[in-house]
Coordinates of C-alpha atoms in Angstrom, one line a residue:
M104 CA 0.0 0.1 -0.1
Q105 CA 2.7 2.2 0.8
A106 CA 5.0 1.2 -2.1
G107 CA 1.4 2.5 -4.1
R108 CA 1.4 5.7 -3.2
V109 CA 5.1 6.4 -3.2
I110 CA 4.7 5.4 -7.4
W111 CA 1.6 8.0 -7.7
W112 CA 3.8 10.5 -5.6
I113 CA 6.7 10.1 -8.1
I114 CA 4.1 9.9 -11.0
R115 CA 1.9 12.9 -10.0
D116 CA 5.5 14.7 -9.6
I117 CA 6.8 13.5 -12.7
G118 CA 3.6 14.7 -14.6
R119 CA 3.9 18.4 -12.8
V120 CA 7.9 18.9 -14.1
G121 CA 5.8 17.8 -17.5
R122 CA 3.6 20.6 -17.6
A123 CA 6.1 23.1 -16.0
F124 CA 8.1 22.2 -18.3
L125 CA 5.9 22.5 -21.6
A126 CA 4.5 25.5 -20.1
R127 CA 7.6 27.2 -20.4
Y128 CA 9.6 25.5 -23.3
Y129 CA 6.2 25.0 -25.6
E130 CA 7.2 27.1 -28.3
E131 CA 10.7 26.2 -28.6
I132 CA 9.1 22.6 -28.7
A133 CA 6.9 22.9 -31.2
L134 CA 9.6 25.2 -33.4
V135 CA 12.0 22.1 -33.0
L136 CA 9.3 19.7 -34.4
F137 CA 8.1 22.3 -36.7
C138 CA 11.9 22.2 -38.3
V139 CA 12.2 18.3 -38.4
G140 CA 9.1 17.8 -39.6
L141 CA 10.6 20.3 -42.3
G142 CA 13.9 18.5 -42.4
L143 CA 12.0 15.1 -43.2
Y144 CA 10.2 16.7 -45.9
G145 CA 13.1 18.2 -47.8
L146 CA 15.0 15.1 -47.7
G147 CA 12.4 12.9 -49.3
L148 CA 11.1 11.5 -46.6
S149 CA 8.1 12.7 -45.9
G150 CA 6.7 8.7 -45.3
F151 CA 9.5 7.4 -44.0
S152 CA 6.9 4.7 -41.5
L153 CA 3.2 3.8 -42.3
S154 CA 2.1 4.6 -39.1
F155 CA 3.9 8.1 -38.1
R156 CA 4.8 10.4 -41.3
A157 CA 6.6 14.1 -41.5
Q158 CA 3.2 16.0 -41.3
S159 CA 2.8 13.6 -37.3
F160 CA 5.9 16.3 -36.2
F161 CA 3.6 19.2 -37.2
H162 CA 0.4 17.5 -35.7
I163 CA 1.7 16.8 -32.3
G164 CA 3.6 20.7 -32.5
G165 CA 0.5 22.0 -33.2
L166 CA -0.9 20.1 -30.5
V167 CA 1.6 21.4 -27.6
Y168 CA 1.5 25.1 -29.2
I169 CA -2.3 25.1 -29.4
V170 CA -3.1 23.2 -25.3
F171 CA -0.6 26.3 -24.6
A172 CA -0.9 28.7 -26.5
Y173 CA -5.0 29.3 -26.7
R174 CA -5.3 31.5 -24.4
S175 CA -3.8 34.5 -26.7
F176 CA -6.2 33.3 -29.9
S177 CA -8.9 35.9 -29.9
R178 CA -11.6 36.5 -32.1
E179 CA -9.3 38.6 -34.8
D180 CA -7.8 35.3 -35.8
L181 CA -11.2 33.9 -36.4
R182 CA -11.7 36.7 -38.4
A183 CA -8.1 36.4 -40.4
L184 CA -9.5 32.9 -41.0
R185 CA -13.3 33.9 -42.1
V186 CA -12.3 33.4 -45.9
P187 CA -10.3 30.4 -45.7
L188 CA -12.8 28.4 -43.2
I189 CA -15.2 29.6 -45.8
T190 CA -13.0 28.3 -48.7
F191 CA -12.0 24.6 -47.3
G192 CA -15.7 24.6 -45.9
V193 CA -17.1 25.4 -49.8
V194 CA -14.6 22.3 -50.9
I195 CA -15.3 19.9 -48.2
V196 CA -19.4 20.2 -48.6
L197 CA -18.7 19.5 -52.2
G198 CA -16.6 16.7 -51.7
L199 CA -19.3 15.1 -49.6
L200 CA -21.5 15.7 -52.2
T201 CA -19.8 13.3 -54.1
Y202 CA -21.5 10.4 -52.8
F203 CA -24.9 11.0 -55.1
D204 CA -22.1 10.9 -58.0
D205 CA -23.4 7.9 -60.2
V206 CA -20.7 7.3 -62.2
M207 CA -18.3 5.7 -59.9
P208 CA -20.3 5.3 -56.4
Q209 CA -18.6 4.7 -53.2
S210 CA -19.9 4.4 -49.6
F211 CA -19.9 7.5 -47.3
G212 CA -17.1 6.2 -45.2
K213 CA -15.2 5.9 -48.4
V214 CA -16.0 9.8 -49.4
F215 CA -15.6 10.8 -46.0
G216 CA -12.2 9.0 -45.9
S217 CA -11.2 10.8 -48.9
V218 CA -12.5 14.4 -47.8
N219 CA -10.0 13.8 -44.6
T220 CA -7.0 12.9 -46.4
H221 CA -7.7 15.7 -49.2
I222 CA -9.2 18.4 -48.2
I223 CA -9.5 18.1 -44.0
K224 CA -5.5 17.4 -43.5
Y225 CA -4.7 20.7 -45.5
L226 CA -7.0 23.3 -43.1
V227 CA -5.3 21.5 -40.4
L228 CA -1.9 22.1 -41.3
F229 CA -2.1 25.5 -42.7
V230 CA -4.3 26.3 -39.6
V231 CA -1.7 25.6 -37.4
M232 CA 1.0 26.7 -38.7
F233 CA -1.2 30.2 -39.1
L234 CA -1.7 30.5 -35.5
Y235 CA 1.9 29.7 -35.3
V236 CA 3.5 32.4 -37.0
R237 CA 1.0 34.8 -35.8
H238 CA 1.2 34.3 -32.3
V239 CA 5.1 33.0 -31.4
K240 CA 7.8 35.3 -30.4
R241 CA 8.9 36.9 -34.3
A242 CA 12.7 35.0 -33.9
Y243 CA 10.8 31.5 -34.0
A244 CA 8.8 32.3 -37.0
L245 CA 11.7 33.7 -38.8
I246 CA 13.9 30.8 -38.0
L247 CA 10.9 28.3 -38.6
L248 CA 11.4 30.4 -42.1
G249 CA 15.0 30.5 -42.5
F250 CA 15.2 27.0 -41.8
F251 CA 12.6 26.0 -45.2
G252 CA 15.3 28.4 -46.9
L253 CA 17.9 26.4 -46.3
M254 CA 16.2 22.7 -47.5
C255 CA 15.3 24.5 -50.2
M256 CA 19.3 25.8 -50.9
L257 CA 19.8 21.6 -49.5
N258 CA 18.5 20.7 -52.4
V259 CA 19.7 23.0 -55.0
G260 CA 23.2 22.2 -54.2
G261 CA 21.8 18.4 -54.3
T262 CA 20.6 18.4 -57.4
L263 CA 23.6 20.2 -58.8
L264 CA 25.8 17.5 -57.0
E265 CA 23.8 14.8 -58.9
F266 CA 24.2 16.7 -61.9
W267 CA 28.2 16.7 -61.9
Q268 CA 28.2 12.6 -60.8
H269 CA 26.0 11.8 -63.7
D270 CA 28.9 13.9 -65.5
F271 CA 26.4 16.6 -66.5
T272 CA 23.4 14.3 -68.0
H273 CA 20.4 13.3 -67.1
H274 CA 21.2 9.5 -66.1
H275 CA 19.7 7.1 -67.9
G276 CA 17.3 9.3 -69.0
K277 CA 15.9 9.8 -65.5
P278 CA 15.7 13.0 -63.8
N279 CA 18.5 14.3 -61.1
L280 CA 17.0 13.9 -57.7
P281 CA 18.9 13.8 -55.0
F282 CA 18.8 12.4 -51.7
Y283 CA 15.6 9.7 -51.3
F284 CA 13.4 11.2 -53.7
D285 CA 12.3 9.1 -56.0
A286 CA 10.2 10.8 -58.7
I287 CA 9.6 14.3 -60.4
Y288 CA 6.2 14.7 -58.9
T289 CA 7.2 14.2 -55.5
Y290 CA 9.8 17.1 -55.9
N291 CA 8.5 20.1 -57.5
I292 CA 8.5 22.2 -54.9
W293 CA 11.4 22.4 -53.9
L294 CA 13.1 24.0 -56.8
I295 CA 10.2 26.1 -57.1
A296 CA 10.4 27.5 -53.3
P297 CA 13.8 28.6 -53.9
L298 CA 14.1 30.2 -57.3
A299 CA 10.8 32.5 -55.9
L300 CA 13.0 33.0 -52.7
C301 CA 15.9 34.5 -54.6
I302 CA 13.8 36.5 -57.2
S303 CA 12.2 37.8 -54.3
G304 CA 15.4 38.9 -52.7
V305 CA 16.8 40.3 -56.3
V306 CA 14.0 42.5 -55.9
A307 CA 13.2 42.9 -52.3
C308 CA 16.4 43.9 -50.6
R309 CA 18.3 47.2 -50.0
Y310 CA 21.5 45.6 -49.8
V311 CA 23.9 45.1 -53.0
V312 CA 25.5 42.3 -51.5
L313 CA 22.1 40.1 -50.8
K314 CA 21.1 41.6 -54.3
I315 CA 23.7 39.3 -55.9
A316 CA 23.8 36.9 -53.3
C317 CA 20.1 36.3 -54.2
A318 CA 21.0 36.3 -57.9
L319 CA 23.7 33.8 -57.9
G320 CA 21.3 31.8 -56.1
A321 CA 18.8 32.2 -58.6
V322 CA 20.9 31.3 -61.0
L323 CA 22.0 28.6 -60.0
T324 CA 18.5 26.8 -59.1
I325 CA 17.9 27.4 -62.8
V326 CA 20.6 25.6 -63.6
A327 CA 18.9 22.7 -61.0
M328 CA 15.8 23.0 -62.8
V329 CA 17.8 22.2 -66.7
A330 CA 20.2 19.3 -64.5
N331 CA 17.0 17.8 -63.3
G332 CA 15.5 17.4 -66.7
E333 CA 11.4 18.7 -65.8
R334 CA 10.2 21.2 -68.6
S335 CA 7.6 22.5 -66.7
F336 CA 10.2 23.7 -64.5
L337 CA 11.2 26.4 -67.2
V338 CA 8.1 27.0 -68.3
A339 CA 7.3 28.3 -64.5
A340 CA 10.5 30.0 -64.1
F341 CA 10.2 32.4 -67.6
V342 CA 6.9 33.1 -65.4
M343 CA 7.9 33.8 -62.5
V344 CA 11.3 35.8 -63.8
L345 CA 8.2 37.9 -65.3
V346 CA 6.0 37.7 -62.2
P347 CA 8.0 41.3 -60.2
F348 CA 7.8 43.2 -63.0
V349 CA 3.7 43.3 -63.1
V350 CA 2.9 43.2 -59.0
W351 CA 6.4 45.4 -57.5
H352 CA 6.2 48.7 -57.4
Y353 CA 8.4 50.7 -59.3
R354 CA 9.0 54.6 -61.1
Y355 CA 7.4 54.3 -64.7
K356 CA 6.1 50.7 -63.9
V357 CA 3.4 51.3 -66.9
Q358 CA 6.1 52.6 -69.4
I359 CA 8.5 49.5 -68.7
L360 CA 5.6 47.1 -69.0
L361 CA 4.4 48.6 -72.3
H362 CA 8.4 47.9 -73.5
M363 CA 8.1 44.9 -72.3
A364 CA 5.1 43.9 -74.4
V365 CA 5.7 45.4 -77.4
F366 CA 9.8 44.8 -77.5
V367 CA 11.3 42.6 -75.3
L368 CA 8.9 39.9 -75.1
P369 CA 8.4 39.1 -78.7
I370 CA 12.4 39.1 -79.3
V371 CA 13.0 36.6 -76.0
L372 CA 9.8 34.8 -77.5
S373 CA 11.2 34.6 -81.2
A374 CA 14.5 33.4 -80.0
I375 CA 12.9 31.2 -78.3
Y376 CA 11.0 29.5 -81.4
V377 CA 13.8 30.2 -83.6
Q378 CA 16.9 28.2 -81.3
T379 CA 14.6 24.9 -80.6
K380 CA 14.4 24.4 -83.9
S381 CA 17.1 22.1 -84.0
L382 CA 16.7 20.7 -80.4
P383 CA 15.3 17.2 -80.0
E384 CA 11.6 16.7 -79.8
R385 CA 11.1 17.3 -76.3
Y386 CA 12.5 20.3 -76.2
N387 CA 11.5 22.3 -80.1
V388 CA 9.1 25.0 -78.7
A389 CA 8.5 25.5 -82.7
H390 CA 7.3 22.5 -84.0
M391 CA 4.7 22.6 -80.9
V392 CA 3.7 26.2 -81.8
D393 CA 4.1 25.6 -85.4
N394 CA 1.1 22.2 -85.0
F395 CA -1.0 23.1 -81.4
W396 CA -3.7 24.5 -83.7
E397 CA -4.6 21.3 -85.7
V398 CA -3.3 19.2 -82.6
I399 CA -6.0 21.2 -80.0
H400 CA -8.7 21.0 -82.8
T401 CA -8.4 17.0 -83.1
P402 CA -10.8 14.9 -81.0
V403 CA -9.0 13.2 -78.3
I404 CA -9.7 10.1 -79.0
E405 CA -7.8 10.7 -83.1
M406 CA -4.8 12.4 -81.1
G407 CA -2.5 8.8 -81.2
K408 CA -1.9 8.9 -84.7
Y409 CA 0.4 12.0 -84.2
D410 CA 2.0 9.8 -81.2
K411 CA 4.5 7.3 -83.1
M412 CA 4.3 5.2 -80.0
C413 CA 0.7 4.3 -80.9
F414 CA 2.6 3.0 -83.9
G415 CA 5.2 0.6 -81.9
W416 CA 4.8 -1.1 -78.6
V417 CA 1.8 1.4 -77.1
K418 CA -1.6 0.4 -77.9
C419 CA -3.7 3.0 -78.5
N420 CA -8.0 3.4 -80.2
T421 CA -8.8 1.8 -83.7
E422 CA -9.3 5.5 -84.1
S423 CA -5.8 6.9 -83.7
T424 CA -4.5 4.5 -85.9
K425 CA -7.0 3.6 -88.2
N426 CA -6.2 5.7 -91.0
G427 CA -2.9 5.7 -90.6
K428 CA -0.1 8.3 -89.8
A429 CA -0.4 11.8 -89.7
E430 CA 1.8 13.8 -91.2
F431 CA 3.9 14.5 -88.4
F432 CA 4.7 13.6 -84.8
W433 CA 4.3 15.0 -81.6
E434 CA 6.4 14.2 -78.7
H435 CA 4.9 11.5 -76.6
S436 CA 4.5 13.1 -72.9
S437 CA 3.9 16.3 -73.7
L438 CA 0.7 15.0 -76.5
S439 CA -0.9 12.6 -74.2
R440 CA -1.1 15.7 -71.1
L441 CA -2.1 17.9 -73.8
A442 CA -5.0 14.8 -74.6
M443 CA -6.1 13.9 -71.2
S444 CA -6.3 17.4 -69.8
K445 CA -8.7 17.9 -72.9
S446 CA -10.2 14.9 -72.3
T447 CA -11.0 15.8 -68.5
F448 CA -12.3 19.2 -69.6
E449 CA -14.6 18.2 -72.2
A450 CA -16.1 15.6 -69.3
F451 CA -16.4 18.9 -67.1
L452 CA -18.2 20.9 -69.9
D453 CA -21.1 18.2 -69.4
A454 CA -21.9 19.1 -66.4
P455 CA -20.1 22.1 -64.7
F456 CA -21.6 22.7 -61.8
A457 CA -21.4 19.2 -60.4
P458 CA -18.6 17.7 -57.6
R459 CA -17.2 14.3 -59.4
L460 CA -14.4 13.2 -57.1
V461 CA -12.3 14.2 -54.3
G462 CA -8.9 14.6 -54.9
V463 CA -7.8 14.4 -58.7
F464 CA -5.9 10.9 -58.6
Q465 CA -8.6 8.8 -59.6
T466 CA -9.5 11.1 -62.3
G467 CA -8.2 7.9 -64.8
V468 CA -10.2 5.5 -63.4
Y469 CA -13.4 7.5 -63.4
L470 CA -13.3 8.7 -66.5
W471 CA -13.1 5.4 -68.1
Q472 CA -15.9 4.7 -66.3
Y473 CA -17.8 7.7 -67.7
Y474 CA -17.1 7.6 -71.4
E475 CA -18.3 4.1 -71.1
T476 CA -21.9 4.9 -69.6
H477 CA -21.7 7.4 -71.9
P478 CA -21.2 6.1 -75.6
H479 CA -22.1 9.5 -77.1
R480 CA -18.7 11.5 -76.1
Q481 CA -16.3 8.4 -77.0
Q482 CA -14.6 11.1 -79.5
N483 CA -13.4 12.7 -75.7
R484 CA -11.7 9.3 -74.8
M485 CA -8.0 9.3 -74.2
Y486 CA -6.3 7.8 -77.6
V487 CA -4.4 5.5 -75.5
S488 CA -5.7 2.1 -74.9
V489 CA -7.9 1.5 -71.9
E490 CA -7.5 -2.1 -71.8
A491 CA -6.2 -1.2 -68.3
K492 CA -9.6 0.7 -67.3
I493 CA -8.4 4.1 -67.2
N494 CA -8.4 7.2 -69.2
G495 CA -4.8 7.1 -70.9
Y496 CA -3.1 7.6 -66.6
V497 CA -4.1 7.2 -62.9
H498 CA -4.8 11.1 -63.5
N499 CA -4.4 14.0 -65.6
H500 CA -1.2 15.4 -65.4
N501 CA -3.0 18.9 -65.0
F502 CA -3.7 20.1 -61.5
I503 CA -5.8 22.5 -62.3
V504 CA -8.3 21.0 -64.7
G505 CA -8.6 18.2 -62.4
L506 CA -9.9 20.6 -59.6
L507 CA -12.5 22.2 -61.7
F508 CA -13.6 18.2 -63.1
C509 CA -13.6 17.4 -59.3
Y510 CA -15.6 19.8 -57.9
G511 CA -17.4 22.0 -60.6
I512 CA -16.9 25.5 -60.7
F513 CA -18.2 26.7 -57.2
G514 CA -15.5 24.5 -55.7
F515 CA -13.0 25.9 -57.9
G516 CA -14.2 29.5 -57.0
A517 CA -13.8 29.0 -53.7
I518 CA -9.8 27.3 -54.4
A519 CA -9.5 30.4 -56.6
W520 CA -11.1 32.8 -53.4
F521 CA -8.6 31.2 -51.4
W522 CA -5.4 32.3 -53.5
I523 CA -7.2 35.6 -54.6
F524 CA -7.5 36.4 -50.1
G525 CA -3.7 35.5 -50.1
M526 CA -2.7 37.5 -53.0
R527 CA -4.7 40.7 -51.6
I528 CA -3.2 40.1 -48.2
A529 CA 0.3 40.0 -50.1
F530 CA -0.2 42.6 -52.1
K531 CA -1.0 45.4 -49.3
A532 CA 2.3 44.1 -47.5
M533 CA 4.2 44.9 -51.1
R534 CA 2.9 48.5 -50.7
Y535 CA 1.7 49.3 -47.5
S536 CA 4.5 47.8 -45.5
Q537 CA 6.8 49.5 -43.3
E538 CA 9.2 46.5 -43.4
V539 CA 11.1 45.4 -45.8
L540 CA 10.4 42.0 -44.8
G541 CA 6.9 42.7 -45.2
K542 CA 7.6 43.7 -49.0
F543 CA 9.8 40.8 -49.2
L544 CA 7.2 37.9 -48.3
G545 CA 4.7 39.8 -49.9
L546 CA 6.8 39.8 -53.5
Y547 CA 7.5 35.9 -52.6
F548 CA 3.8 35.0 -52.3
Y549 CA 3.4 36.3 -55.7
V550 CA 6.5 34.6 -57.5
F551 CA 5.7 31.2 -55.5
I552 CA 2.1 30.6 -56.2
C553 CA 2.7 32.0 -59.9
G554 CA 5.4 28.9 -60.3
M555 CA 3.1 26.5 -58.5
V556 CA -0.1 27.0 -60.6
V557 CA 2.3 27.0 -64.6
C558 CA 3.9 23.7 -63.1
G559 CA 0.5 22.6 -62.4
L560 CA -1.1 23.1 -65.4
F561 CA 1.7 20.3 -66.3
E562 CA 1.2 17.8 -63.9
S563 CA -0.4 17.0 -60.4
F564 CA 0.4 17.4 -56.7
Y565 CA 1.2 14.8 -54.7
G566 CA -0.1 15.1 -51.2
N567 CA 3.6 15.3 -49.9
V568 CA 3.9 18.3 -51.9
L569 CA 0.3 20.0 -50.6
E570 CA 1.0 18.9 -47.5
V571 CA 4.3 21.3 -47.8
L572 CA 2.4 24.2 -49.7
F573 CA 0.3 25.0 -47.1
I574 CA 2.5 24.7 -44.0
L575 CA 4.4 27.5 -46.4
V576 CA 1.5 29.3 -46.7
G577 CA 0.1 29.3 -43.4
C578 CA 3.1 30.9 -42.3
L579 CA 3.1 33.3 -45.1
Y580 CA -0.6 33.7 -44.2
G581 CA 0.3 34.9 -40.1
F582 CA 2.9 37.3 -41.6
L583 CA 1.6 39.0 -44.4
L584 CA -1.3 39.5 -41.9
F585 CA 0.8 40.9 -39.9
F586 CA 2.6 43.5 -42.0
T587 CA -1.0 44.6 -43.2
K588 CA -2.5 45.0 -39.6
P589 CA -3.6 48.3 -39.1
L590 CA -5.4 47.5 -42.7
K591 CA -8.5 45.4 -43.7
V592 CA -7.9 42.2 -44.9
A593 CA -11.2 40.2 -45.5
L594 CA -13.0 40.1 -48.9

């Protein structure tokens, strides 16, 4: 009996000490957990365990922080979160309504599980990071963002090292991926983010040394994109370089933009057109521009006539090959993306307001079943054979069109509203903040999001990319609202 009391006293004292320790150092503990999670994401180890993933560090850190910091939360936080919560709420409701879709019916439990996996978990990460950055000591928030920047630079260096080790080529035709990344679709954010960081630094930093360092970093990141071999990176980089000219405030802005539109851009685009004529078909922009109009106006099911693989080892629908080869061929990877995007968009136009799926990664299976039950729409079926019961691919390799198809006009509008709200905050920070950091982060938000949107036109973002995206965006929302605090930011 006495021994039991002693054990109880020991446990009670340990609990008191633990609570006192957490109550005193909860901000630091959360910061360490968040940095560990970011480190795992940055090394390609987001799913290093089936039961414990990188996002678990953010869940635990967020729980610790909220339990001990909830008294500092206020109605102002709820007001600042009003638009994000409404937009996420709209998408959640539309996701649940996919239960009534009759093309690919699923149990309500499965639908709810998909909503949790593809929508709610990103909302949780966003809110946790927003509250942390908004209320934590500013030095800790800067450390967190600085650590993210460090992981970005580490990935740039890792990609360049892979490129150097493979004699400045793409090893066996594969992209150069550092650390534990195994596919390009798990890696795109780690080159888009550092380029946005460097571009923003060149424009917003006041010190010449920092501007030079950022310019060097931008060059190295673009070289890393070339080393990686993913074409969407290069298109995104081109757009990202132009973003500051449009959104940043500077003298003679209208005149400079007019000169760029009339003289500079046409010259640059013409140079790209001419110089790529001699490149392999994967990078032959001139060939794509010359034939784009004809290809895009071809029924999707017949596009295989432009794909030499349909006359080789890839099995395509007979409608594509029955009349023989076309007068020209189009590189398979970009042609299939173009065809899949058109196939998805045409199906969306059949019922533009209806939510169909939760998440874009069942698009291929859904469209296969959709065209099976809608024989009058066969001309929009993917030209690759349907024997695998997918519409060419598992997903359509176009995240933007995929979201439009999955959630309909209302859902896509809610998603767009979320990002427009962030851009409005970012614009206010750039225009009215008295601190360089506020202007820098506002510009960074624009450049980064524009880069991700362009990249999303050619690829779908997997969970580990979206998790990092909403972690970073949650931090940026919290920071940017601080710099626009005297202003009304709600739409």
